[in-house]
mmCIF file of C-alpha atoms in Angstrom:
data_model
loop_
_atom_site.group_PDB
_atom_site.id
_atom_site.type_symbol
_atom_site.label_atom_id
_atom_site.label_comp_id
_atom_site.label_asym_id
_atom_site.label_seq_id
_atom_site.Cartn_x
_atom_site.Cartn_y
_atom_site.Cartn_z
ATOM 1 C CA MET A 282 0.000 0.000 0.000
ATOM 2 C CA ASN A 283 1.360 3.425 -1.033
ATOM 3 C CA THR A 284 0.851 5.397 2.212
ATOM 4 C CA LEU A 285 1.685 9.047 2.877
ATOM 5 C CA THR A 286 4.738 7.875 4.822
ATOM 6 C CA ASP A 287 5.934 5.788 1.858
ATOM 7 C CA ARG A 288 5.505 8.752 -0.464
ATOM 8 C CA TYR A 289 7.314 11.059 1.965
ATOM 9 C CA LEU A 290 10.225 8.649 2.301
ATOM 10 C CA ALA A 291 10.485 8.279 -1.475
ATOM 11 C CA ALA A 292 10.498 12.048 -1.958
ATOM 12 C CA THR A 293 13.210 12.445 0.683
ATOM 13 C CA LEU A 294 15.478 9.589 -0.368
ATOM 14 C CA ARG A 295 15.668 10.579 -4.032
ATOM 15 C CA SER A 296 17.772 13.629 -3.039
ATOM 16 C CA VAL A 297 20.265 11.901 -0.713
ATOM 17 C CA PRO A 298 23.432 10.003 -1.704
ATOM 18 C CA ALA A 299 22.657 6.412 -2.739
ATOM 19 C CA PRO A 300 25.054 4.774 -0.212
ATOM 20 C CA ARG A 301 23.148 6.337 2.690
ATOM 21 C CA ARG A 302 19.592 5.777 1.491
ATOM 22 C CA ASP A 303 18.975 2.530 3.382
ATOM 23 C CA GLU A 304 20.365 3.952 6.610
ATOM 24 C CA ILE A 305 18.358 7.174 6.295
ATOM 25 C CA ALA A 306 15.178 5.297 5.287
ATOM 26 C CA THR A 307 15.350 3.075 8.389
ATOM 27 C CA GLU A 308 16.090 6.009 10.693
ATOM 28 C CA LEU A 309 13.450 8.298 9.206
ATOM 29 C CA ARG A 310 10.710 5.662 9.106
ATOM 30 C CA ALA A 311 11.379 4.781 12.757
ATOM 31 C CA SER A 312 11.149 8.467 13.719
ATOM 32 C CA ILE A 313 7.881 8.922 11.834
ATOM 33 C CA ASP A 314 6.376 5.770 13.385
ATOM 34 C CA ASP A 315 7.366 6.927 16.864
ATOM 35 C CA MET A 316 5.867 10.371 16.355
ATOM 36 C CA ILE A 317 2.631 8.872 14.999
ATOM 37 C CA GLU A 318 2.460 6.439 17.888
ATOM 38 C CA ASP A 319 2.825 9.274 20.405
ATOM 39 C CA ARG A 320 -0.177 11.027 18.864
ATOM 40 C CA THR A 321 -2.367 7.910 18.561
ATOM 41 C CA ASP A 322 -1.653 7.029 22.205
ATOM 42 C CA GLY A 323 -3.222 10.361 23.015
ATOM 43 C CA GLY A 324 -6.406 9.346 21.219
ATOM 44 C CA GLN A 325 -5.770 10.907 17.821
ATOM 45 C CA ASP A 326 -6.869 9.136 14.637
ATOM 46 C CA ALA A 327 -3.952 7.330 12.902
ATOM 47 C CA SER A 328 -4.454 8.897 9.462
ATOM 48 C CA THR A 329 -4.785 12.378 10.977
ATOM 49 C CA ALA A 330 -1.689 11.787 13.127
ATOM 50 C CA GLU A 331 0.300 10.638 10.103
ATOM 51 C CA ARG A 332 -0.654 13.737 8.111
ATOM 52 C CA GLU A 333 0.220 16.092 10.979
ATOM 53 C CA VAL A 334 3.557 14.392 11.616
ATOM 54 C CA LEU A 335 4.617 14.640 7.974
ATOM 55 C CA THR A 336 3.470 18.257 7.851
ATOM 56 C CA GLU A 337 5.564 18.957 10.951
ATOM 57 C CA LEU A 338 8.644 17.374 9.341
ATOM 58 C CA GLY A 339 8.246 19.800 6.431
ATOM 59 C CA ASN A 340 9.364 19.790 2.824
ATOM 60 C CA PRO A 341 11.167 16.487 2.053
ATOM 61 C CA ASP A 342 13.718 18.330 -0.103
ATOM 62 C CA LEU A 343 14.741 20.450 2.887
ATOM 63 C CA LEU A 344 14.945 17.378 5.092
ATOM 64 C CA ALA A 345 17.065 15.574 2.467
ATOM 65 C CA ALA A 346 19.442 18.560 2.310
ATOM 66 C CA ARG A 347 19.957 18.351 6.080
ATOM 67 C CA TYR A 348 20.658 14.610 5.897
ATOM 68 C CA ALA A 349 23.093 15.121 3.008
ATOM 69 C CA ASP A 350 24.669 18.205 4.585
ATOM 70 C CA ARG A 351 23.974 20.041 1.339
ATOM 71 C CA ARG A 352 23.800 23.848 1.156
ATOM 72 C CA LEU A 353 20.594 25.294 -0.242
ATOM 73 C CA GLN A 354 22.061 28.697 -1.079
ATOM 74 C CA LEU A 355 24.222 29.627 -4.015
ATOM 75 C CA ILE A 356 26.635 31.626 -1.857
ATOM 76 C CA GLY A 357 26.502 31.232 1.912
ATOM 77 C CA PRO A 358 27.196 33.789 4.649
ATOM 78 C CA THR A 359 30.894 32.875 4.810
ATOM 79 C CA TYR A 360 31.630 34.293 1.355
ATOM 80 C CA TYR A 361 28.577 36.460 0.637
ATOM 81 C CA LEU A 362 29.980 39.794 1.841
ATOM 82 C CA ILE A 363 33.270 39.258 -0.003
ATOM 83 C CA TRP A 364 31.364 38.317 -3.180
ATOM 84 C CA LEU A 365 29.123 41.379 -2.892
ATOM 85 C CA ARG A 366 32.009 43.763 -2.236
ATOM 86 C CA LEU A 367 34.029 42.403 -5.161
ATOM 87 C CA LEU A 368 30.998 42.436 -7.461
ATOM 88 C CA LYS A 369 30.296 46.102 -6.696
ATOM 89 C CA LEU A 370 33.945 46.985 -7.241
ATOM 90 C CA LEU A 371 34.192 45.275 -10.631
ATOM 91 C CA LEU A 372 30.839 46.607 -11.849
ATOM 92 C CA SER A 373 31.752 50.131 -10.796
ATOM 93 C CA PHE A 374 34.268 50.683 -13.595
ATOM 94 C CA ILE A 375 34.916 47.721 -15.914
ATOM 95 C CA PRO A 376 31.630 47.821 -17.938
ATOM 96 C CA ALA A 377 31.863 51.610 -18.314
ATOM 97 C CA LEU A 378 35.527 51.389 -19.325
ATOM 98 C CA VAL A 379 34.956 48.678 -21.937
ATOM 99 C CA GLY A 380 31.825 50.407 -23.245
ATOM 100 C CA THR A 381 33.712 53.682 -23.604
ATOM 101 C CA ILE A 382 36.563 52.005 -25.484
ATOM 102 C CA VAL A 383 34.107 50.348 -27.890
ATOM 103 C CA THR A 384 32.320 53.668 -28.429
ATOM 104 C CA VAL A 385 35.576 55.477 -29.166
ATOM 105 C CA VAL A 386 36.691 52.769 -31.615
ATOM 106 C CA GLU A 387 33.330 52.800 -33.373
ATOM 107 C CA ALA A 388 33.356 56.600 -33.553
ATOM 108 C CA ALA A 389 36.901 56.557 -34.966
ATOM 109 C CA GLU A 390 35.589 54.340 -37.756
ATOM 110 C CA GLY A 391 33.180 57.093 -38.761
ATOM 111 C CA LYS A 392 29.935 55.810 -37.232
ATOM 112 C CA GLY A 393 29.235 59.058 -35.377
ATOM 113 C CA PHE A 394 26.332 58.877 -32.928
ATOM 114 C CA GLY A 395 25.741 55.312 -34.101
ATOM 115 C CA ALA A 396 28.770 54.343 -32.015
ATOM 116 C CA ILE A 397 26.884 54.951 -28.770
ATOM 117 C CA GLY A 398 24.555 51.942 -29.153
ATOM 118 C CA PRO A 399 27.290 49.286 -29.499
ATOM 119 C CA GLY A 400 29.109 50.821 -26.540
ATOM 120 C CA ILE A 401 26.045 50.575 -24.299
ATOM 121 C CA VAL A 402 25.288 47.009 -25.415
ATOM 122 C CA THR A 403 28.885 45.950 -24.831
ATOM 123 C CA ALA A 404 28.883 47.495 -21.347
ATOM 124 C CA MET A 405 25.709 45.578 -20.465
ATOM 125 C CA GLN A 406 27.152 42.319 -21.782
ATOM 126 C CA VAL A 407 30.356 42.832 -19.793
ATOM 127 C CA ALA A 408 28.329 43.487 -16.629
ATOM 128 C CA VAL A 409 26.359 40.254 -17.111
ATOM 129 C CA GLN A 410 29.547 38.260 -17.744
ATOM 130 C CA ILE A 411 31.227 39.683 -14.632
ATOM 131 C CA ALA A 412 28.215 38.855 -12.466
ATOM 132 C CA PHE A 413 27.916 35.323 -13.888
ATOM 133 C CA TRP A 414 31.552 34.248 -13.678
ATOM 134 C CA LEU A 415 32.177 35.839 -10.296
ATOM 135 C CA THR A 416 29.075 34.183 -8.844
ATOM 136 C CA LEU A 417 30.024 30.842 -10.393
ATOM 137 C CA THR A 418 33.526 31.090 -8.915
ATOM 138 C CA PHE A 419 32.224 31.732 -5.405
ATOM 139 C CA ALA A 420 29.577 29.019 -5.752
ATOM 140 C CA VAL A 421 32.309 26.500 -6.634
ATOM 141 C CA ILE A 422 34.429 27.660 -3.682
ATOM 142 C CA GLU A 423 31.378 27.348 -1.433
ATOM 143 C CA ARG A 424 30.887 23.708 -2.419
ATOM 144 C CA SER A 425 34.512 22.618 -2.673
ATOM 145 C CA GLN A 426 34.856 22.267 1.102
ATOM 146 C CA THR A 427 38.216 24.012 0.721
ATOM 147 C CA ALA A 428 39.219 25.949 3.810
ATOM 148 C CA VAL A 429 39.943 29.563 2.893
ATOM 149 C CA ASP A 430 41.861 31.620 5.402
ATOM 150 C CA LEU A 431 39.750 34.783 5.407
ATOM 151 C CA PRO A 432 40.992 37.791 7.377
ATOM 152 C CA LYS A 433 39.040 38.367 10.582
ATOM 153 C CA TRP A 434 37.149 41.582 11.060
ATOM 154 C CA THR A 435 38.598 44.108 13.494
ATOM 155 C CA VAL A 436 37.516 47.556 14.615
ATOM 156 C CA ASP A 437 40.458 48.988 12.663
ATOM 157 C CA GLN A 438 38.484 48.230 9.490
ATOM 158 C CA LEU A 439 35.705 50.631 10.447
ATOM 159 C CA PRO A 440 35.456 53.449 7.868
ATOM 160 C CA ASP A 441 35.602 57.070 8.887
ATOM 161 C CA ALA A 442 32.258 58.666 9.585
ATOM 162 C CA PRO A 443 31.029 60.383 6.405
ATOM 163 C CA VAL A 444 31.602 64.115 6.302
ATOM 164 C CA ARG A 445 28.983 66.070 4.421
ATOM 165 C CA ARG A 446 30.703 68.135 1.748
ATOM 166 C CA GLY A 447 29.323 71.348 0.367
ATOM 167 C CA ILE A 448 30.569 70.333 -3.093
ATOM 168 C CA PRO A 449 30.016 66.576 -3.660
ATOM 169 C CA LEU A 450 32.818 64.731 -5.447
ATOM 170 C CA ALA A 451 30.322 63.005 -7.754
ATOM 171 C CA ASP A 452 29.027 66.369 -9.001
ATOM 172 C CA THR A 453 32.551 67.597 -9.655
ATOM 173 C CA ILE A 454 33.505 64.434 -11.559
ATOM 174 C CA ALA A 455 30.336 64.601 -13.669
ATOM 175 C CA SER A 456 30.927 68.260 -14.520
ATOM 176 C CA VAL A 457 34.581 67.712 -15.439
ATOM 177 C CA ILE A 458 33.724 64.707 -17.614
ATOM 178 C CA MET A 459 31.062 66.671 -19.512
ATOM 179 C CA LEU A 460 33.444 69.581 -20.054
ATOM 180 C CA VAL A 461 36.271 67.307 -21.226
ATOM 181 C CA LEU A 462 33.937 65.480 -23.628
ATOM 182 C CA THR A 463 32.776 68.812 -25.055
ATOM 183 C CA ILE A 464 36.367 69.984 -25.473
ATOM 184 C CA ALA A 465 37.256 66.717 -27.220
ATOM 185 C CA TYR A 466 34.215 66.823 -29.516
ATOM 186 C CA LEU A 467 34.924 70.281 -30.947
ATOM 187 C CA PRO A 468 38.051 69.198 -32.860
ATOM 188 C CA LEU A 469 36.801 65.613 -33.317
ATOM 189 C CA GLN A 470 33.691 66.674 -35.243
ATOM 190 C CA HIS A 471 35.962 68.317 -37.785
ATOM 191 C CA TYR A 472 37.366 64.903 -38.711
ATOM 192 C CA HIS A 473 34.659 62.426 -37.678
ATOM 193 C CA SER A 474 31.104 63.728 -37.721
ATOM 194 C CA TRP A 475 27.889 61.877 -38.518
ATOM 195 C CA VAL A 476 27.529 63.627 -41.895
ATOM 196 C CA ASN A 477 29.457 62.575 -45.000
ATOM 197 C CA GLY A 478 29.573 64.233 -48.386
ATOM 198 C CA SER A 479 28.642 62.580 -51.677
ATOM 199 C CA ASP A 480 32.262 61.491 -52.086
ATOM 200 C CA GLY A 481 32.290 59.989 -48.590
ATOM 201 C CA GLU A 482 34.376 62.806 -47.159
ATOM 202 C CA ASN A 483 33.515 63.962 -43.643
ATOM 203 C CA ILE A 484 31.514 67.182 -43.318
ATOM 204 C CA ALA A 485 32.129 69.023 -40.071
ATOM 205 C CA ILE A 486 29.068 70.125 -38.121
ATOM 206 C CA LEU A 487 30.514 73.491 -37.132
ATOM 207 C CA ASP A 488 31.799 76.001 -39.655
ATOM 208 C CA PRO A 489 35.564 75.356 -40.157
ATOM 209 C CA ALA A 490 36.043 79.129 -40.427
ATOM 210 C CA LEU A 491 35.383 79.341 -36.681
ATOM 211 C CA TRP A 492 38.794 77.817 -36.036
ATOM 212 C CA SER A 493 40.340 81.183 -36.853
ATOM 213 C CA PHE A 494 39.169 82.513 -33.465
ATOM 214 C CA TRP A 495 35.860 81.435 -31.995
ATOM 215 C CA LEU A 496 36.388 77.700 -31.490
ATOM 216 C CA PRO A 497 39.810 78.133 -29.817
ATOM 217 C CA ALA A 498 38.244 80.845 -27.636
ATOM 218 C CA LEU A 499 35.342 78.590 -26.629
ATOM 219 C CA ILE A 500 37.755 75.742 -25.900
ATOM 220 C CA GLY A 501 39.752 78.120 -23.711
ATOM 221 C CA VAL A 502 36.590 78.993 -21.773
ATOM 222 C CA LEU A 503 35.853 75.280 -21.289
ATOM 223 C CA VAL A 504 39.395 74.645 -20.039
ATOM 224 C CA LEU A 505 38.983 77.477 -17.543
ATOM 225 C CA SER A 506 35.672 75.892 -16.504
ATOM 226 C CA VAL A 507 37.476 72.613 -15.758
ATOM 227 C CA VAL A 508 39.974 74.500 -13.584
ATOM 228 C CA PHE A 509 37.062 76.281 -11.909
ATOM 229 C CA GLU A 510 35.365 72.966 -11.025
ATOM 230 C CA ILE A 511 38.560 71.671 -9.417
ATOM 231 C CA VAL A 512 39.112 74.885 -7.436
ATOM 232 C CA LYS A 513 35.475 74.874 -6.327
ATOM 233 C CA TYR A 514 35.831 71.310 -5.053
ATOM 234 C CA ARG A 515 38.983 72.190 -3.110
ATOM 235 C CA ILE A 516 37.227 75.151 -1.460
ATOM 236 C CA ASP A 517 34.335 72.792 -0.691
ATOM 237 C CA ARG A 518 31.591 75.412 -0.631
ATOM 238 C CA TRP A 519 29.955 78.001 -2.795
ATOM 239 C CA THR A 520 30.993 81.584 -2.159
ATOM 240 C CA TRP A 521 29.865 84.758 -3.868
ATOM 241 C CA PRO A 522 33.259 85.243 -5.584
ATOM 242 C CA LEU A 523 32.927 81.713 -6.961
ATOM 243 C CA PHE A 524 29.399 82.497 -8.077
ATOM 244 C CA GLY A 525 30.618 85.620 -9.860
ATOM 245 C CA THR A 526 33.344 83.630 -11.594
ATOM 246 C CA LYS A 527 30.793 81.064 -12.740
ATOM 247 C CA VAL A 528 28.577 83.823 -14.142
ATOM 248 C CA LEU A 529 31.491 85.156 -16.181
ATOM 249 C CA LEU A 530 32.448 81.691 -17.491
ATOM 250 C CA ASP A 531 28.867 80.768 -18.381
ATOM 251 C CA LEU A 532 28.305 84.057 -20.206
ATOM 252 C CA ALA A 533 31.707 83.833 -21.916
ATOM 253 C CA PHE A 534 30.569 80.559 -23.489
ATOM 254 C CA ALA A 535 26.811 81.058 -23.965
ATOM 255 C CA VAL A 536 26.818 84.612 -25.388
ATOM 256 C CA PRO A 537 29.242 83.887 -28.295
ATOM 257 C CA LEU A 538 27.455 80.591 -28.944
ATOM 258 C CA ALA A 539 24.054 82.318 -29.119
ATOM 259 C CA TRP A 540 25.429 85.143 -31.285
ATOM 260 C CA LEU A 541 27.046 82.724 -33.737
ATOM 261 C CA ALA A 542 23.837 80.690 -33.928
ATOM 262 C CA LEU A 543 21.580 83.724 -34.488
ATOM 263 C CA SER A 544 23.912 85.215 -37.102
ATOM 264 C CA ASP A 545 24.050 81.903 -39.015
ATOM 265 C CA ARG A 546 27.791 81.536 -38.470
ATOM 266 C CA LEU A 547 27.788 78.451 -36.252
ATOM 267 C CA LEU A 548 26.903 75.577 -38.591
ATOM 268 C CA ASN A 549 28.948 74.497 -41.573
ATOM 269 C CA PRO A 550 27.378 75.808 -44.824
ATOM 270 C CA ALA A 551 28.441 72.546 -46.490
ATOM 271 C CA LEU A 552 25.783 70.710 -44.479
ATOM 272 C CA ALA A 553 23.213 71.970 -46.959
ATOM 273 C CA GLU A 554 24.709 69.654 -49.588
ATOM 274 C CA ARG A 555 23.619 66.564 -47.622
ATOM 275 C CA LEU A 556 20.802 67.868 -45.414
ATOM 276 C CA SER A 557 18.247 69.540 -47.651
ATOM 277 C CA TRP A 558 16.274 71.061 -44.794
ATOM 278 C CA VAL A 559 19.376 72.955 -43.657
ATOM 279 C CA ALA A 560 19.520 74.657 -47.045
ATOM 280 C CA GLU A 561 16.235 76.469 -46.332
ATOM 281 C CA PRO A 562 16.950 79.903 -44.770
ATOM 282 C CA ASP A 563 13.893 79.704 -42.521
ATOM 283 C CA ASN A 564 15.004 76.341 -41.190
ATOM 284 C CA ARG A 565 18.511 77.596 -40.512
ATOM 285 C CA ASP A 566 17.116 80.651 -38.725
ATOM 286 C CA GLY A 567 14.787 78.458 -36.662
ATOM 287 C CA LEU A 568 17.621 76.125 -35.750
ATOM 288 C CA GLY A 569 19.856 79.036 -34.771
ATOM 289 C CA LEU A 570 17.076 80.493 -32.619
ATOM 290 C CA ALA A 571 16.530 77.113 -30.937
ATOM 291 C CA ILE A 572 20.262 76.817 -30.128
ATOM 292 C CA ALA A 573 20.381 80.351 -28.737
ATOM 293 C CA VAL A 574 17.232 79.936 -26.632
ATOM 294 C CA GLY A 575 18.437 76.545 -25.391
ATOM 295 C CA ALA A 576 21.822 77.947 -24.365
ATOM 296 C CA ALA A 577 20.159 80.887 -22.607
ATOM 297 C CA ALA A 578 17.692 78.649 -20.771
ATOM 298 C CA ILE A 579 20.473 76.337 -19.542
ATOM 299 C CA VAL A 580 22.579 79.265 -18.309
ATOM 300 C CA VAL A 581 19.665 80.977 -16.552
ATOM 301 C CA TRP A 582 18.572 77.761 -14.829
ATOM 302 C CA ASP A 583 22.146 76.904 -13.827
ATOM 303 C CA LEU A 584 22.796 80.368 -12.390
ATOM 304 C CA ILE A 585 19.511 80.410 -10.453
ATOM 305 C CA ASP A 586 20.333 77.023 -8.946
ATOM 306 C CA THR A 587 23.889 78.114 -8.172
ATOM 307 C CA ALA A 588 22.682 81.341 -6.560
ATOM 308 C CA ARG A 589 20.336 79.349 -4.332
ATOM 309 C CA LYS A 590 23.160 77.023 -3.237
ATOM 310 C CA THR A 591 25.490 79.952 -2.638
ATOM 311 C CA ARG A 592 22.971 81.731 -0.459
ATOM 312 C CA GLN A 593 22.339 78.565 1.556
ATOM 313 C CA GLN A 594 26.035 77.829 2.101
ATOM 314 C CA THR A 595 27.091 81.397 2.902
ATOM 315 C CA THR A 596 24.313 81.899 5.471
ATOM 316 C CA ALA A 597 24.666 78.466 7.129
#
């Protein structure tokens, strides 16, 4: 007769090593019979007692894991924190680094903005590979029963209490990266833009005539802005002199940019050969107006936000 106890034993024994199945079956059946007998001696129905006993023993797969001394987690508490710390470290820079390299290589081959997609996809693939192989490595170590001499934790490992900075490092890094990318793009677009002529030759986005003065001047303003971001971080708070310097730098970049856009001197006239809509005067005027308004809006918003921060930090 296929009783609940027989079914429970079968479900348990299928997950334990074959050499121990007979021993475990005898031991487990005896335990179940004893537990059922204790309940029936108290006047409980045998079938009800059997069901309650098996329910109390729980999932047979969990019971089999205890008999086989088998871990039911991929990475246990011994290695989990080390795995997590290493995973965060590797994911913090490797995918971004590889993705950036792929993007630069693709852009150097003349793919323009189309180089961004492969870079993002590659970064995601690298992140997945890092997570998979690192987790697999720790899972193997977890199950190899190899003793690893891990350093013990001491109070000397406690990090310093975080100090709230007026100028966060992350904001400074982001600003410097954006400025450096802009500086790099200005000469790069002259040789590798996303527009090619009928003969396949690259067509710069910005008017090459601007290299006689305006583009070097704008690059100089951007370089000064990088220096400003570093100095601001070292001072660690907004001050009114810093605010005034930022106003001058923002206007030194935005005003010439807006003037060049409104006077139709910013974009390369050769773009009209490949982009028919650029050849229309109304379209060029509308585009120039959009660039000027956009630059003005960004500067105004940035200065309002900076003024608010300066007032907060100088009155605190």
